[in-house]
Each structure stands twice: as structure tokens, then as C-alpha cells.
Amino acid sequence: MVSRFQAERPGVSIHLQDGNRREVNAMVAKGEVDLAIMGRPLDAEELLAEPFARHPSIIICAPTHPLADAPSLRLSDLADSGFIAREEGAGTRALTDAYFHGQGFLPRIVMTSSSNETIKQAVMAGIGVALLSRHTVDLELALGMLRELKVEGLPLMRSWYIAHRRSLPLLPVHAQLRSYLLERGQAIIDSIQAGHRALASGG
């Protein structure tokens, strides 16, 4: 999304920082970043966060996982599977913990990581399964490098947000990016996913 915005405005220079939910919220609250794209903002009075796209989360596994082809699963069916989780403070970790707690399920966590990319690679290597944003793994799913486990009640649906500090007025370029995401974010995600499916089918 950012690359498409920049392609239409070649004079814009972007300084990109990443971090988990706790870190990004702190950077926005302190005014260290102007805008944040995030999955789950903290409930803070100084932040203004607006949803701009749907954000599904799913459980993924390696194609060789014994349950990869199961047409329907309960969460309890994964009791013997090791889970790879994000670190404490990450939005995905908070979502995962809340989901498991609500289902009365105690996962066997075999690895934690602060990197979604590392988690993807670990799942592909057969170390365990993981609950991640579908957008994080869409290409790997399309190419058959990962599989989605068809667990009842999933995907968990939340939203992508664009957030900024309420008390700091946005500069024109920041306001343009905010409007761009609010107006076109979902359509861009949809087109990227369609491109992944076309790539996988050879189209």
C-alpha cells in the first residue's frame, strides 16, 4: 500500500519503522512517528485510530502436517500440535491468547519469535503451527508452501487501522496517506491477493 502511494507521489520520501503493538503505540503516543498502520491499537485517549480494511487471522501449518487436509477441525484437535507464537506485547500474541483463553484451550508453545517472517519459515520447516494474519501468509498459501487449517470459528476477523496522535495536526502528505488508505486500502489488499492467486495458477 505504501509503495503504491509513493509510486503516485515520487517526490515523497518515507522513513519506515516497525515494531510490535506495544512499541508502535508508544511511538505514536510520543510523537516519534506520524502515522502507524497496525492491527490492534491500544485504547489510548491520545491516539486516533480508524479502520480501513478487513484483517483475518488463521492457523497455518506445513503441507506435510497430518491435519493439513482435514476438511473441518476443532481447536481441541490441535492439542498435540506445537504452536509458534509472537512475543509478549505483539498484537497477534494478544489476539492468540484471548482466542485460546475464550475456547478453554491451552496451547503447547514450542517457539516464540518477534518476527512474522521467522514464524512462517518455522511453520514451513514443520516446527509447529501458528495463528497469523492471512495477509502475512497469503503468497505462501497461494503457492502451496503453507496450508490453512480449517478450524471451526476461524478466521478471526479484525481490522487494519491507520493511527496518529490526536493532538498533533497532520502535515498535508500525512493527511494524503491517511485518506489514501481509508479510501483505497481494502481494494489494494484485494488486488494483491488476486495477483497471488493468478501467480499460483499460472495466469
C-alpha positions as a printed NumPy array, in Angstrom:
array([[  0.   ,   0.   ,   0.   ],
       [  2.809,   2.373,   0.886],
       [  4.692,   1.542,  -2.311],
       [  1.633,   2.303,  -4.436],
       [  1.119,   5.589,  -2.617],
       [  4.765,   6.512,  -3.202],
       [  4.618,   5.482,  -6.871],
       [  1.868,   8.059,  -7.397],
       [  3.873,  10.677,  -5.496],
       [  7.54 ,  10.089,  -6.445],
       [  8.7  ,  13.144,  -4.525],
       [  7.609,  11.624,  -1.203],
       [ 10.299,  10.042,   0.968],
       [  9.181,   7.541,   3.587],
       [ 11.019,   6.582,   6.766],
       [  9.59 ,   3.212,   7.822],
       [  9.886,   1.793,  11.331],
       [  8.412,  -1.468,  12.544],
       [  7.622,  -2.881,  15.948],
       [  5.06 ,  -4.854,  17.878],
       [  1.756,  -3.446,  19.069],
       [  3.137,  -2.079,  22.336],
       [  6.151,  -0.465,  20.665],
       [  4.165,   1.124,  17.825],
       [  1.542,   2.535,  20.173],
       [  4.31 ,   4.081,  22.282],
       [  5.978,   5.631,  19.212],
       [  2.69 ,   7.202,  18.095],
       [  1.818,   8.447,  21.586],
       [  5.253,  10.077,  21.952],
       [  5.056,  11.681,  18.506],
       [  8.055,   9.678,  17.259],
       [  6.114,   8.553,  14.173],
       [  3.463,  10.5  ,  12.298],
       [  1.268,   7.631,  11.134],
       [  1.028,   3.961,  12.05 ],
       [ -0.547,   1.061,  10.195],
       [ -1.482,  -1.502,  12.784],
       [ -3.77 ,  -4.381,  13.554],
       [ -4.928,  -3.59 ,  17.077],
       [ -4.356,  -0.151,  18.621],
       [ -4.317,   0.262,  22.36 ],
       [ -7.271,   2.06 ,  23.901],
       [ -5.498,   5.346,  24.491],
       [ -7.072,   8.794,  24.536],
       [ -4.117,  10.358,  22.725],
       [ -4.476,   8.019,  19.713],
       [ -6.955,   8.386,  16.882],
       [ -7.235,   5.042,  15.057],
       [ -9.509,   4.478,  12.051],
       [-10.216,   1.077,  10.438],
       [ -9.599,   0.856,   6.694],
       [ -9.587,  -2.86 ,   5.756],
       [-10.659,  -6.288,   6.959],
       [ -7.93 ,  -8.274,   8.717],
       [ -8.497, -12.056,   9.019],
       [ -6.28 , -14.319,  11.131],
       [ -5.959, -18.065,  10.543],
       [ -3.997, -21.074,  11.786],
       [ -1.356, -22.254,   9.329],
       [  0.687, -25.422,   9.045],
       [  3.235, -27.061,   6.781],
       [  1.818, -29.03 ,   3.815],
       [  3.178, -32.181,   5.48 ],
       [  1.241, -31.64 ,   8.725],
       [ -1.007, -34.671,   9.444],
       [ -4.1  , -32.436,   9.667],
       [ -3.323, -30.294,   6.605],
       [ -6.052, -31.932,   4.502],
       [ -8.691, -32.234,   7.224],
       [-11.973, -30.714,   5.956],
       [-13.013, -29.476,   9.412],
       [-11.267, -29.285,  12.763],
       [-11.977, -28.299,  16.342],
       [ -9.303, -26.392,  18.223],
       [ -9.006, -29.391,  20.544],
       [ -7.824, -31.453,  17.556],
       [ -4.604, -29.406,  17.689],
       [ -3.804, -30.371,  21.283],
       [ -0.857, -32.483,  20.108],
       [  0.485, -29.799,  17.764],
       [  3.19 , -27.416,  18.888],
       [  2.398, -23.72 ,  18.416],
       [  4.779, -20.985,  17.319],
       [  3.754, -17.642,  18.824],
       [  4.675, -13.997,  18.683],
       [  6.399, -12.389,  21.639],
       [  4.581, -10.755,  24.563],
       [  3.454,  -7.246,  23.568],
       [  2.607,  -8.169,  19.99 ],
       [ -0.969,  -7.645,  18.828],
       [ -1.033, -11.116,  17.287],
       [  0.056, -12.622,  20.616],
       [ -2.698, -10.766,  22.476],
       [ -5.246, -11.948,  19.902],
       [ -3.975, -15.537,  20.109],
       [ -4.001, -15.619,  23.914],
       [ -7.514, -14.158,  24.084],
       [ -8.804, -16.608,  21.474],
       [ -7.3  , -19.653,  23.19 ],
       [ -8.489, -18.498,  26.621],
       [-12.022, -17.989,  25.292],
       [-12.007, -21.503,  23.868],
       [-10.622, -23.041,  27.047],
       [ -7.62 , -24.276,  25.092],
       [ -4.062, -24.397,  26.44 ],
       [ -1.632, -24.456,  23.507],
       [  1.726, -26.195,  23.697],
       [  4.035, -23.335,  22.666],
       [  7.292, -24.678,  21.258],
       [  8.772, -21.414,  19.982],
       [  8.279, -17.658,  20.228],
       [  9.572, -15.026,  17.828],
       [  9.307, -11.29 ,  17.292],
       [  9.24 , -11.817,  13.508],
       [  6.308, -12.997,  11.408],
       [  8.802, -13.979,   8.7  ],
       [ 10.664, -16.233,  11.132],
       [  7.366, -17.791,  12.229],
       [  6.431, -18.504,   8.611],
       [  9.765, -20.18 ,   7.967],
       [  9.47 , -22.223,  11.163],
       [  5.99 , -23.417,  10.211],
       [  7.199, -24.346,   6.71 ],
       [ 10.032, -26.302,   8.346],
       [  7.486, -28.329,  10.314],
       [  8.397, -26.998,  13.762],
       [  4.786, -26.203,  14.609],
       [  1.595, -24.414,  13.643],
       [  0.789, -20.716,  14.144],
       [ -2.064, -18.257,  14.215],
       [ -1.148, -15.342,  11.935],
       [ -2.736, -12.696,   9.759],
       [ -3.833, -14.208,   6.455],
       [ -2.267, -11.179,   4.764],
       [  1.117, -12.187,   6.187],
       [  0.965, -15.634,   4.551],
       [ -1.245, -15.075,   1.502],
       [  1.503, -15.628,  -1.08 ],
       [  2.817, -18.767,   0.629],
       [ -0.726, -20.168,   0.811],
       [ -1.297, -19.461,  -2.881],
       [  1.98 , -21.196,  -3.797],
       [  1.267, -24.221,  -1.596],
       [  4.193, -23.539,   0.728],
       [  1.803, -23.292,   3.686],
       [ -1.667, -24.668,   4.359],
       [ -4.611, -23.179,   6.232],
       [ -6.105, -25.433,   8.89 ],
       [ -9.908, -25.363,   8.655],
       [-10.618, -24.773,  12.335],
       [-14.19 , -24.05 ,  13.421],
       [-14.691, -20.385,  14.322],
       [-11.819, -19.158,  12.153],
       [-10.791, -16.869,  10.619],
       [-10.775, -14.389,  13.456],
       [-11.825, -11.136,  11.861],
       [-10.497,  -7.788,  12.989],
       [ -9.402,  -4.662,  11.101],
       [ -6.324,  -2.855,   9.869],
       [ -6.082,   0.652,  11.319],
       [ -4.37 ,   3.892,  10.396],
       [ -3.468,   5.718,  13.605],
       [ -1.922,   9.018,  14.63 ],
       [ -1.579,  11.183,  17.702],
       [ -4.788,  13.105,  18.194],
       [ -3.105,  16.284,  19.442],
       [ -0.638,  16.581,  16.538],
       [ -2.065,  18.068,  13.328],
       [ -1.16 ,  16.052,  10.251],
       [  1.047,  17.607,   7.604],
       [ -0.514,  17.578,   4.094],
       [  1.417,  14.49 ,   2.946],
       [  0.417,  12.571,   6.088],
       [ -3.211,  13.565,   5.596],
       [ -2.977,  12.375,   1.987],
       [ -1.627,   8.97 ,   3.048],
       [ -4.356,   8.64 ,   5.679],
       [ -7.054,   9.419,   3.119],
       [ -5.415,   7.097,   0.584],
       [ -5.588,   4.149,   2.965],
       [ -9.114,   4.888,   4.144],
       [-10.368,   5.151,   0.554],
       [ -8.273,   2.511,  -1.216],
       [ -6.695,   0.216,   1.362],
       [ -9.202,  -2.629,   1.066],
       [ -9.174,  -2.518,  -2.752],
       [ -5.352,  -2.66 ,  -2.793],
       [ -5.307,  -5.683,  -0.48 ],
       [ -7.932,  -7.407,  -2.635],
       [ -5.911,  -6.768,  -5.802],
       [ -2.702,  -8.082,  -4.203],
       [ -4.459, -11.266,  -3.144],
       [ -5.93 , -11.696,  -6.619],
       [ -2.42 , -11.313,  -8.04 ],
       [ -1.155, -14.067,  -5.729],
       [ -3.917, -16.428,  -6.867],
       [ -3.178, -15.651, -10.518],
       [  0.515, -16.287,  -9.942],
       [ -0.197, -19.635,  -8.309],
       [ -2.468, -20.724, -11.17 ],
       [ -0.009, -19.577, -13.817],
       [ -2.398, -16.878, -15.034]])
